[in-house]
């Protein structure tokens, strides 16, 4: 169990053990991320060439690849250096030429002797009115013609790796590929009519027509499913492992929650109540909670977080809420502290700015249990931060928190319940891929009374009109954000842009009415600027994207985004989500610099037409692909070689269900199918997850 199964050894041997691959060429394969035969198996052809033999080039439309039988009629050696060597040939109806550059004549005389017949295959083109084939891909004696595949798969290549080398290496890999016992659910396999793994691999490498290259062929579907299943099995193992570790049953009394509810100017939405109930049920059990709270911007995740934290305090424990930025941490402090006070709960903040004696005092209070709830940045998880009795860790707005980091957090030696909150609605397939190890609560309902945000696209040439509009709105007591884009390579450039704009707007609206925040500001200045905007002292806040995530100022009802065309969809959605939080009707003005590229146009129109974060995320995925939407490197998502998150969403859901069912029936993977599934994990290089299989 601890080692790779022997049956897989040939696939994990050195590439130079393959026919046609030596130590030197094996290096070249790294260019296509192939370091062992196993990688070749999962590198599938992306297209194919029809090489069915024709009797003549007569009806061919050059340029095209063609295979014909010819008779060699004459050799015309190169007349000068750098000129080609030409060989005239006749097929059944036409004459044409084979052309070779830098060729050795003795070699050509031997392989293509005058008067003999050969089958040649290659690209036919017309040059100076003469049909010719430059360096045929194949030249074979007539009786060996069947060695040319009727349909030749075309693989991704890299320097030093030719199509021929690839074909040879793949053939050699296939010849050593074992039959493996089935890890797939039998009923699923029958229902989908998928082939066995080995047959699927063979079929995927031996397409006979273009149709065989489609992602929807049974062979490729099966192989994609295998990848997703291995990934989901890993997530399911992680989930089982966390759930198995004894957690602390944290049972609230609802005493503090009731006080906060009484102090709220509104009542929670149904979705918020549902999420709170799901969380408190999890926390009450002796398993570790590992839950994701997904809710679009403005859906009210903070209240859910507070209620959850209060449960821990009611039970005599502590909770921590971690935000990704200082601004957000402060905002949580400001929003939550009055409510906490109402309930008699001590809530404190800890960030990188706490130093020396002040920090020491906070750490002491924390370790003695005199701080009940801690909010902060990453600083809250520094080594020397000790809690008296930490029960719940909430991670806010951290869609970049990968599976591994979550596991690490869980391993902090404490039986901490974990709640991750994300405001980035992500398509279902990605949610399953990235958060498949978690249980999910969704806030699919916005607080009542929200008016839709009116979104308009405005050319930068109308900047003056926009400023006039702001003037009128500010006179009515409304507040606005003005977002300056990340235009340059460096922060410095962006900063200049934002500062310039700030000066310009301040000159227009007057000193004291306009604020500025950006990432490079001294922290204290940033806080001060934010505080002035929150209190309404400044009416207009010029900002770089530091306000993107989470910032909440209900009275701000206008969002101006300069150069909106260079922002991503998700980012624009987040920015717009900063307004539309209060009673007034809100406006979002997306200023763009014409002309718009086609994709920029599509992005901006999508935003103008919908405020539904899920719809927007689907468009984003479709436009950019999974890797860019969540960033594969940070997300901890494996790079799938065959599966495709954009197209295989349905398969991902199936895989998750299947993986969870398998583990429920066979938690230690010891049945026949379970053992086969272990082999799959090794094959997919997910063997680290085998460690997670429950011991005892
Ligand atoms: P997000 O999910 O983006 O973090 P917040 O928690 O910041 O959203 O909430 C956005 C705004 O909605 C806040 O001003 C908050 O007070 C308000 N809010 C939250 N829940 C409700 C509710 N049930 N009814 C009315 N307003 C609410
Ligand atoms: Mg929030």
XYZ file of C-alpha atoms and ligand atoms in Angstrom:
724
model
C 0.000 0.000 0.000
C 2.822 2.373 0.739
C 4.485 2.055 -2.624
C 3.492 2.467 -6.209
C 1.837 -0.703 -7.511
C 4.219 -2.782 -9.609
C 1.801 -2.944 -12.465
C 2.457 0.766 -13.046
C 6.250 0.571 -13.007
C 6.656 0.516 -16.814
C 4.662 3.731 -17.068
C 6.799 5.491 -14.486
C 10.156 4.376 -15.889
C 12.526 6.767 -17.643
C 11.478 7.997 -21.050
C 14.690 6.643 -22.510
C 13.401 3.141 -21.881
C 10.994 3.735 -24.772
C 11.804 2.728 -28.347
C 13.268 5.625 -30.253
C 13.978 7.762 -27.202
C 17.504 8.219 -25.930
C 18.782 10.105 -22.905
C 19.184 13.253 -24.982
C 15.787 13.224 -26.673
C 14.082 12.367 -23.418
C 15.117 15.840 -22.179
C 13.340 17.458 -25.104
C 10.011 16.014 -24.033
C 9.983 18.288 -21.015
C 8.862 21.000 -23.402
C 5.456 19.342 -23.514
C 5.460 18.480 -19.816
C 6.304 14.847 -20.465
C 8.872 13.267 -18.181
C 7.732 9.657 -18.139
C 5.737 7.245 -20.305
C 2.681 7.869 -18.149
C 2.616 11.495 -19.271
C 2.659 10.384 -22.891
C -0.400 8.245 -22.312
C -2.331 11.327 -21.286
C -0.985 13.531 -24.043
C -3.600 13.016 -26.701
C -3.507 13.983 -30.368
C -5.202 17.306 -31.027
C -5.817 16.726 -34.708
C -5.221 14.226 -37.438
C -4.124 13.925 -41.026
C -5.976 11.885 -43.584
C -3.378 9.764 -45.353
C -5.622 7.386 -47.217
C -3.970 6.383 -50.430
C -5.254 8.085 -53.609
C -4.369 7.047 -57.125
C -3.557 10.588 -58.219
C -3.092 14.155 -57.107
C -5.438 15.169 -59.934
C -8.430 16.185 -57.827
C -6.507 17.377 -54.815
C -6.854 21.012 -53.803
C -3.329 22.100 -52.874
C -1.976 22.827 -50.402
C -3.033 19.576 -48.764
C -1.577 16.382 -47.413
C -1.871 13.535 -49.871
C -0.699 9.953 -50.205
C -0.131 8.528 -53.710
C 1.694 5.754 -55.466
C 4.210 7.094 -57.981
C 6.820 5.963 -60.429
C 10.148 7.789 -60.308
C 10.980 9.210 -63.734
C 14.015 11.444 -63.321
C 16.470 12.979 -60.836
C 17.533 16.638 -61.104
C 20.377 17.207 -58.646
C 20.776 20.688 -57.185
C 22.315 23.017 -59.745
C 23.877 25.278 -57.175
C 24.386 25.498 -53.467
C 21.144 26.284 -51.705
C 19.065 25.074 -54.648
C 16.891 22.011 -54.116
C 17.319 18.525 -55.451
C 14.257 17.643 -57.540
C 12.853 14.256 -58.481
C 10.132 13.934 -61.109
C 7.448 11.349 -60.496
C 4.252 10.182 -62.229
C 1.108 9.001 -60.512
C -1.790 7.370 -62.349
C -2.682 10.629 -64.125
C -0.286 13.440 -63.312
C 3.375 14.293 -63.002
C 4.790 16.259 -60.124
C 8.045 16.743 -58.250
C 9.497 15.668 -54.964
C 11.736 18.399 -53.598
C 14.621 18.086 -51.155
C 16.835 20.752 -49.682
C 20.344 19.973 -48.447
C 19.850 16.379 -49.521
C 22.541 13.791 -50.034
C 22.219 12.616 -53.611
C 23.534 9.112 -52.943
C 20.835 8.670 -50.330
C 18.088 9.894 -52.669
C 19.331 7.702 -55.506
C 19.133 4.737 -53.236
C 15.705 5.405 -51.725
C 14.056 6.743 -54.882
C 15.675 4.993 -57.880
C 14.457 5.915 -61.362
C 11.981 3.419 -62.802
C 10.824 2.134 -59.404
C 7.452 2.603 -57.742
C 7.017 4.112 -54.279
C 4.213 5.325 -52.089
C 4.839 8.898 -50.951
C 2.859 10.929 -48.461
C 3.289 14.581 -47.664
C 2.152 18.090 -48.238
C 1.357 18.915 -51.833
C 1.765 22.509 -52.949
C 1.934 24.432 -56.168
C 5.098 26.444 -56.758
C 5.639 28.386 -59.987
C 2.776 26.465 -61.536
C 4.374 23.108 -60.733
C 2.881 20.667 -58.233
C 5.479 19.588 -55.720
C 5.926 17.790 -52.448
C 8.753 19.164 -50.307
C 10.343 16.573 -48.040
C 7.610 13.915 -48.057
C 6.662 12.713 -44.580
C 6.695 9.110 -45.733
C 8.432 7.294 -48.601
C 7.813 3.555 -48.683
C 8.030 0.625 -50.993
C 4.621 -0.256 -52.422
C 4.318 -3.490 -50.479
C 4.974 -1.597 -47.247
C 2.445 1.139 -47.975
C 0.137 -0.045 -45.220
C 2.691 1.174 -42.667
C 1.409 4.656 -43.377
C -1.575 5.165 -41.097
C -4.751 5.917 -43.032
C -5.415 8.616 -40.464
C -2.379 9.898 -38.655
C -2.790 11.438 -35.224
C -1.067 14.778 -34.723
C 0.380 15.437 -31.284
C 1.483 18.616 -29.594
C 5.188 19.007 -30.276
C 8.137 20.863 -28.905
C 11.610 21.559 -30.172
C 13.470 18.284 -30.579
C 10.274 16.236 -30.585
C 8.944 15.506 -34.061
C 5.672 13.918 -35.028
C 7.552 10.733 -35.922
C 9.346 10.580 -32.599
C 6.080 11.212 -30.820
C 4.318 8.442 -32.745
C 7.092 6.022 -31.941
C 7.264 6.909 -28.273
C 3.494 6.701 -27.896
C 3.378 3.335 -29.676
C 6.102 2.056 -27.392
C 4.232 3.347 -24.338
C 0.990 1.760 -25.491
C 2.718 -1.574 -25.966
C 3.707 -1.587 -22.297
C 0.435 -0.244 -20.954
C -1.172 -2.799 -18.656
C -4.802 -3.701 -18.246
C -5.994 -2.226 -15.003
C -8.866 -3.377 -12.847
C -11.934 -1.205 -13.110
C -12.246 1.596 -10.569
C -15.342 3.052 -12.089
C -18.816 2.426 -10.798
C -20.233 -0.379 -12.944
C -23.663 1.134 -13.271
C -22.228 4.457 -14.363
C -19.996 2.793 -16.915
C -22.889 0.815 -18.349
C -25.154 3.815 -18.398
C -22.625 5.999 -20.206
C -21.509 3.085 -22.372
C -17.868 3.915 -21.698
C -15.010 1.594 -22.701
C -12.549 -0.066 -20.329
C -9.615 2.126 -19.396
C -7.093 0.328 -21.580
C -9.420 0.344 -24.582
C -10.134 4.008 -24.025
C -6.424 4.856 -23.979
C -5.834 2.876 -27.161
C -8.802 4.440 -28.917
C -7.833 7.970 -27.894
C -4.427 7.482 -29.496
C -5.773 5.826 -32.630
C -8.370 8.159 -34.100
C -9.723 7.093 -37.470
C -11.577 10.264 -38.360
C -11.788 13.835 -37.115
C -14.863 12.862 -35.146
C -12.711 10.576 -32.996
C -10.814 13.590 -31.704
C -13.864 15.172 -30.103
C -14.004 15.620 -26.344
C -17.379 13.904 -26.391
C -16.183 10.556 -27.722
C -16.737 7.739 -25.229
C -12.984 7.136 -24.957
C -12.107 10.729 -24.149
C -15.106 11.144 -21.871
C -13.989 8.167 -19.888
C -10.425 9.368 -19.618
C -11.572 12.839 -18.599
C -13.810 11.260 -16.022
C -10.907 9.250 -14.629
C -8.927 12.429 -14.052
C -11.833 14.160 -12.378
C -12.647 11.092 -10.346
C -9.075 10.865 -9.050
C -9.213 14.534 -8.087
C -12.574 14.160 -6.406
C -11.394 11.059 -4.624
C -8.527 13.098 -3.221
C -10.933 15.782 -2.084
C -13.303 13.218 -0.640
C -10.439 11.594 1.251
C -9.433 14.993 2.601
C -13.019 15.610 3.601
C -13.339 12.263 5.345
C -10.023 12.809 7.097
C -11.078 16.205 8.455
C -14.486 14.986 9.443
C -13.007 11.994 11.154
C -10.690 13.984 13.342
C -12.469 14.580 16.528
C -13.725 18.091 16.738
C -15.190 19.802 19.710
C -18.924 19.929 19.949
C -19.607 23.638 20.176
C -23.196 24.129 21.178
C -24.589 27.620 21.372
C -27.268 28.819 23.723
C -28.580 31.500 21.363
C -28.369 33.921 24.261
C -25.855 36.257 22.623
C -27.300 35.744 19.168
C -30.676 36.858 20.456
C -29.198 40.079 21.805
C -27.601 40.862 18.487
C -30.775 40.059 16.597
C -32.637 42.467 18.812
C -30.106 45.179 18.018
C -30.231 44.674 14.256
C -32.206 47.205 12.224
C -33.366 44.371 9.955
C -34.124 40.698 10.192
C -31.884 38.121 8.551
C -32.903 36.768 5.160
C -34.085 33.198 4.766
C -30.787 32.318 3.154
C -28.863 33.788 6.073
C -31.009 31.833 8.538
C -30.424 28.645 6.575
C -26.676 29.174 6.524
C -26.582 29.968 10.246
C -28.562 26.804 10.949
C -26.258 24.659 8.790
C -23.216 26.076 10.508
C -24.552 25.658 14.018
C -25.527 22.064 13.247
C -21.984 21.381 12.032
C -20.436 23.054 15.038
C -22.590 21.135 17.458
C -21.182 17.867 16.168
C -17.952 16.257 17.167
C -16.613 16.501 13.664
C -14.577 19.336 12.328
C -16.592 21.665 10.235
C -15.093 22.401 6.841
C -17.654 24.592 5.189
C -17.784 27.105 2.406
C -20.164 30.026 2.559
C -20.752 31.257 -0.937
C -22.662 34.450 -1.458
C -22.541 37.188 -4.000
C -21.385 40.650 -2.989
C -23.891 42.247 -0.655
C -25.639 39.012 0.226
C -24.830 39.548 3.902
C -22.088 37.090 4.710
C -20.784 39.201 7.574
C -23.864 38.676 9.673
C -23.637 34.927 9.167
C -20.019 35.128 10.277
C -20.919 37.074 13.403
C -23.683 34.677 14.404
C -21.315 31.753 13.967
C -18.666 33.446 16.069
C -21.230 34.115 18.779
C -21.995 30.419 18.965
C -18.411 29.781 20.006
C -18.571 32.503 22.632
C -21.843 31.149 23.966
C -20.118 27.814 24.354
C -17.235 29.421 26.243
C -14.765 29.378 23.356
C -13.197 31.853 20.973
C -13.494 32.610 17.301
C -11.327 34.295 14.726
C -12.224 36.091 11.516
C -9.450 36.608 9.012
C -9.742 39.128 6.199
C -7.367 39.414 3.255
C -6.605 43.109 3.702
C -6.136 45.609 6.451
C -9.016 47.749 5.203
C -11.408 44.839 5.376
C -10.214 43.769 8.778
C -10.806 47.295 10.079
C -14.185 47.415 8.493
C -15.170 44.182 10.140
C -14.012 45.626 13.414
C -16.076 48.761 12.943
C -19.149 46.908 11.758
C -19.037 44.156 14.324
C -17.778 45.832 17.454
C -20.993 47.761 18.237
C -23.028 44.582 17.851
C -20.541 42.612 19.921
C -20.712 45.242 22.644
C -24.459 44.987 22.566
C -24.011 41.329 23.458
C -21.258 41.950 25.978
C -18.678 40.224 23.831
C -15.070 41.416 23.583
C -13.983 41.802 20.001
C -10.462 42.899 19.090
C -8.354 43.380 16.025
C -4.877 42.068 15.323
C -2.949 42.980 12.206
C 0.628 43.433 11.115
C 0.416 46.940 12.490
C 0.203 45.799 16.052
C 3.703 46.042 17.454
C 5.522 45.898 20.732
C 3.678 46.326 24.001
C 0.290 46.750 22.384
C 0.644 43.506 20.499
C 1.916 41.744 23.592
C -1.057 42.895 25.599
C -3.473 41.655 22.961
C -1.751 38.276 22.743
C -1.929 37.958 26.497
C -5.609 38.812 26.611
C -6.198 36.349 23.830
C -4.348 33.515 25.520
C -6.228 34.156 28.740
C -9.565 34.151 27.027
C -10.261 37.816 27.660
C -10.741 38.476 23.969
C -13.667 36.460 22.649
C -13.539 37.277 18.997
C -10.442 38.261 17.073
C -10.602 39.840 13.659
C -7.524 40.579 11.624
C -5.312 39.852 8.692
C -2.949 36.927 8.198
C -1.321 38.143 11.397
C -3.916 36.235 13.407
C -2.317 32.952 12.371
C 1.263 33.832 13.225
C 3.092 31.250 15.271
C 3.095 33.102 18.574
C -0.603 33.867 18.470
C -2.145 31.582 21.025
C -5.762 31.296 21.874
C -7.263 30.204 25.135
C -9.841 28.043 23.418
C -10.160 28.605 19.685
C -13.173 26.841 18.210
C -13.916 28.519 14.910
C -11.770 30.092 12.196
C -13.513 32.096 9.508
C -11.612 33.085 6.403
C -13.278 35.929 4.561
C -13.123 36.661 0.865
C -10.356 34.206 0.349
C -11.157 32.589 -2.906
C -7.453 31.981 -3.319
C -7.204 29.817 -0.292
C -6.272 26.427 -1.698
C -7.078 22.941 -0.520
C -3.587 22.520 0.887
C -3.737 25.730 2.930
C -7.069 24.702 4.344
C -5.625 21.372 5.373
C -2.696 23.144 7.012
C -5.010 25.370 8.944
C -6.878 22.320 10.134
C -3.589 20.796 11.232
C -2.804 23.682 13.559
C -3.212 21.184 16.319
C -6.576 22.460 17.334
C -9.869 20.904 16.495
C -10.948 24.111 14.873
C -14.088 24.373 12.817
C -13.424 26.131 9.543
C -15.696 28.393 7.560
C -14.437 29.893 4.328
C -16.446 32.759 2.897
C -16.193 33.681 -0.729
C -17.832 36.548 -2.536
C -16.668 35.352 -5.888
C -19.452 33.348 -7.352
C -17.751 30.629 -9.304
C -19.269 28.255 -11.802
C -20.424 24.991 -10.395
C -17.708 22.938 -12.060
C -15.013 25.097 -10.529
C -16.663 25.137 -7.151
C -16.697 21.360 -7.221
C -13.104 21.203 -8.362
C -11.789 23.679 -5.869
C -14.005 23.149 -2.891
C -15.073 19.544 -3.406
C -13.707 18.620 -0.007
C -16.024 21.056 1.718
C -19.669 21.311 2.510
C -21.300 24.325 1.005
C -23.842 26.883 2.199
C -25.104 29.334 -0.361
C -26.611 32.772 0.234
C -28.773 32.812 -2.845
C -31.015 35.609 -1.716
C -30.152 39.255 -1.349
C -31.425 41.365 1.549
C -34.778 42.824 0.609
C -35.290 46.293 -0.779
C -32.164 46.349 -2.864
C -32.616 48.313 -6.041
C -30.800 47.124 -9.108
C -27.663 49.072 -9.967
C -28.084 51.035 -13.160
C -25.039 50.283 -15.252
C -23.994 52.425 -18.182
C -21.048 52.321 -20.545
C -19.570 55.741 -21.167
C -16.704 56.685 -23.412
C -13.822 58.537 -21.716
C -14.459 61.344 -24.161
C -17.489 62.150 -22.018
C -15.502 62.542 -18.824
C -16.758 66.081 -18.291
C -20.374 64.953 -18.381
C -19.584 62.287 -15.820
C -17.994 64.867 -13.546
C -21.021 67.165 -13.917
C -23.283 64.286 -13.046
C -21.233 63.612 -9.930
C -21.470 67.247 -8.982
C -25.261 67.142 -9.008
C -25.393 63.844 -7.145
C -22.996 65.023 -4.454
C -25.089 68.153 -4.023
C -27.960 65.804 -3.180
C -25.820 64.243 -0.467
C -24.834 61.132 -2.356
C -21.373 59.628 -2.159
C -19.328 58.097 -4.926
C -16.319 55.936 -5.641
C -13.967 56.697 -8.459
C -11.799 53.738 -9.341
C -8.590 54.241 -11.265
C -7.254 51.253 -13.087
C -4.086 49.293 -12.892
C -2.697 50.523 -16.154
C 1.038 50.259 -15.830
C 3.447 47.468 -15.163
C 4.232 48.985 -11.817
C 2.301 50.352 -8.892
C 4.106 53.626 -9.395
C 2.481 54.268 -12.740
C -0.950 53.409 -11.397
C -0.407 55.608 -8.492
C 0.433 58.571 -10.656
C -2.775 58.012 -12.573
C -4.809 57.865 -9.390
C -3.064 60.871 -7.880
C -3.555 62.896 -11.031
C -7.225 62.083 -11.041
C -7.462 62.889 -7.378
C -5.929 66.328 -7.933
C -8.190 66.981 -10.866
C -11.351 66.054 -8.970
C -10.276 67.859 -5.846
C -9.750 71.015 -7.862
C -13.266 70.669 -9.172
C -15.125 69.699 -6.006
C -13.035 71.411 -3.421
C -10.572 70.475 -0.758
C -11.948 68.160 1.878
C -14.678 66.686 -0.272
C -12.482 64.248 -2.117
C -10.429 61.443 -0.573
C -7.794 59.123 -1.939
C -6.825 55.566 -1.019
C -4.308 53.317 -2.657
C -2.179 50.348 -1.762
C 1.053 52.291 -1.263
C -0.275 54.702 1.346
C 0.956 54.554 4.919
C -1.605 52.411 6.739
C -2.701 55.147 9.102
C -3.431 57.521 6.224
C -5.413 54.838 4.489
C -7.527 54.218 7.567
C -8.085 57.916 8.010
C -9.185 58.337 4.411
C -11.552 55.377 4.675
C -12.957 56.616 7.955
C -13.699 60.042 6.475
C -15.557 58.441 3.611
C -17.506 56.127 5.882
C -18.541 59.045 8.096
C -19.597 61.016 5.020
C -17.076 63.767 5.525
C -15.609 63.100 2.103
C -18.159 62.649 -0.631
C -15.957 61.177 -3.288
C -13.331 58.504 -2.827
C -10.703 58.103 -5.491
C -9.154 54.674 -5.221
C -7.122 52.028 -6.920
C -8.573 48.540 -6.719
C -7.860 48.296 -2.985
C -11.565 48.866 -2.493
C -12.387 45.923 -4.688
C -13.127 43.385 -2.042
C -15.712 43.680 0.636
C -15.712 47.391 1.442
C -19.138 48.485 2.605
C -20.403 52.066 2.652
C -24.188 51.955 2.161
C -24.501 55.676 1.444
C -22.186 55.403 -1.544
C -24.427 55.020 -4.543
C -22.254 55.911 -7.506
C -19.371 53.899 -8.833
C -17.234 55.323 -11.583
C -14.727 52.914 -13.069
C -12.149 54.446 -15.313
C -10.800 52.318 -18.163
C -13.273 49.606 -17.319
C -12.224 47.745 -20.446
C -8.955 46.660 -18.898
C -10.542 45.070 -15.834
C -11.675 41.474 -15.687
C -15.313 40.494 -15.397
C -15.100 39.262 -11.842
C -13.244 42.365 -10.760
C -15.813 44.685 -12.313
C -18.610 42.736 -10.695
C -16.896 43.066 -7.329
C -16.371 46.783 -7.804
C -19.942 47.394 -8.799
C -21.009 45.407 -5.767
C -19.688 48.244 -3.606
C -22.782 50.267 -4.488
C -26.444 49.342 -4.397
C -26.179 48.662 -0.683
C -28.330 51.459 0.605
C -31.823 52.803 0.061
C -30.941 55.100 -2.845
C -30.886 53.945 -6.419
C -27.309 53.333 -7.484
C -25.404 53.896 -10.668
C -22.304 52.320 -12.063
C -20.562 54.202 -14.847
C -18.073 52.126 -16.720
C -15.855 54.489 -18.615
C -13.959 52.980 -21.485
C -11.453 54.148 -23.991
C -12.604 53.510 -27.543
C -12.123 51.476 -29.606
C -13.143 48.438 -27.605
C -11.791 45.037 -28.517
C -14.361 42.359 -29.149
C -13.723 40.632 -25.830
C -13.781 43.893 -23.877
C -17.086 44.683 -25.513
C -18.471 41.333 -24.494
C -17.285 41.769 -20.913
C -18.799 45.210 -20.519
C -22.072 44.242 -22.158
C -22.363 41.204 -19.926
C -22.054 43.449 -16.909
C -24.501 45.958 -18.243
C -27.053 43.231 -18.843
C -26.883 41.301 -15.592
C -26.029 41.643 -11.936
C -26.176 37.926 -11.303
C -22.718 36.930 -10.177
C -23.206 33.333 -11.223
C -24.181 34.262 -14.746
C -21.175 36.569 -14.908
C -18.860 33.858 -13.650
C -20.065 31.432 -16.304
C -19.296 33.975 -19.015
C -15.920 34.597 -17.422
C -15.115 30.904 -17.440
C -16.203 30.568 -21.024
C -14.090 33.558 -22.069
C -10.946 32.874 -20.113
C -10.799 29.245 -19.176
C -10.506 27.699 -15.760
C -6.813 28.304 -15.204
C -7.201 32.041 -15.476
C -10.481 32.312 -13.644
C -9.182 30.899 -10.403
C -5.489 30.650 -11.095
C -4.540 26.996 -11.047
C -1.283 27.530 -9.229
C -2.796 29.193 -6.176
C -5.993 27.243 -6.088
C -4.282 23.913 -5.635
C -6.199 22.620 -8.610
C -4.320 19.959 -10.520
C -3.604 20.578 -14.169
C -5.899 18.236 -15.953
C -4.465 16.833 -19.149
C -7.644 15.574 -20.706
C -10.535 16.868 -18.664
C -11.667 20.364 -19.296
C -13.450 22.293 -16.591
C -15.225 24.477 -19.083
C -16.872 21.582 -20.797
C -16.871 18.782 -18.282
C -18.937 20.396 -15.528
C -21.417 17.540 -15.603
C -18.670 14.960 -15.291
C -17.207 16.798 -12.328
C -20.484 16.594 -10.446
C -20.764 12.892 -11.261
C -17.199 12.318 -10.132
C -17.785 14.027 -6.814
C -20.875 12.016 -6.101
C -19.221 8.790 -7.161
C -16.122 9.463 -5.067
C -18.148 10.238 -1.963
C -20.272 7.132 -2.426
C -17.216 4.930 -2.912
C -15.646 6.252 0.273
C -18.845 5.901 2.226
C -19.048 2.221 1.227
C -15.352 1.506 1.409
C -13.613 4.113 3.581
C -10.279 2.315 3.557
C -10.356 1.429 -0.123
C -9.921 -2.282 0.496
C -12.606 -3.825 -1.679
C -11.750 -4.893 -5.206
C -12.964 -1.568 -6.539
C -11.258 0.308 -3.725
C -7.918 -1.294 -4.559
C -8.419 -0.435 -8.218
C -9.135 3.136 -7.148
C -5.825 3.246 -5.296
C -4.092 2.275 -8.522
C -5.908 5.146 -10.210
C -4.642 7.557 -7.552
C -1.089 6.407 -8.224
C -1.632 6.594 -11.950
C -2.923 10.158 -11.610
C -0.091 11.084 -9.265
C -2.487 11.781 -6.447
C -0.803 9.191 -4.279
C -0.239 11.681 -1.475
C -3.923 11.496 -0.806
C -3.564 7.787 -0.022
C -1.972 8.986 3.204
C -5.362 10.371 4.120
C -6.998 6.970 4.104
C -8.176 6.436 7.623
C -5.768 4.458 9.695
C -7.661 2.439 12.246
P -21.154 40.576 1.801
O -21.847 39.297 1.613
O -20.770 41.218 0.504
O -20.000 40.481 2.751
P -22.192 42.267 3.833
O -22.174 41.270 4.897
O -21.118 43.301 3.824
O -22.216 41.558 2.426
O -23.610 42.958 3.828
C -23.930 43.980 2.936
C -24.887 44.984 3.557
O -26.158 44.376 3.730
C -24.470 45.464 4.919
O -24.726 46.842 4.980
C -25.355 44.710 5.880
O -25.592 45.420 7.057
C -26.623 44.558 5.069
N -27.426 43.394 5.420
C -26.967 42.171 5.753
N -27.987 41.334 5.972
C -29.120 42.048 5.789
C -30.524 41.736 5.875
N -30.944 40.517 6.198
N -31.393 42.731 5.608
C -30.969 43.952 5.260
N -29.680 44.308 5.164
C -28.760 43.363 5.425
Mg -18.068 40.709 3.125
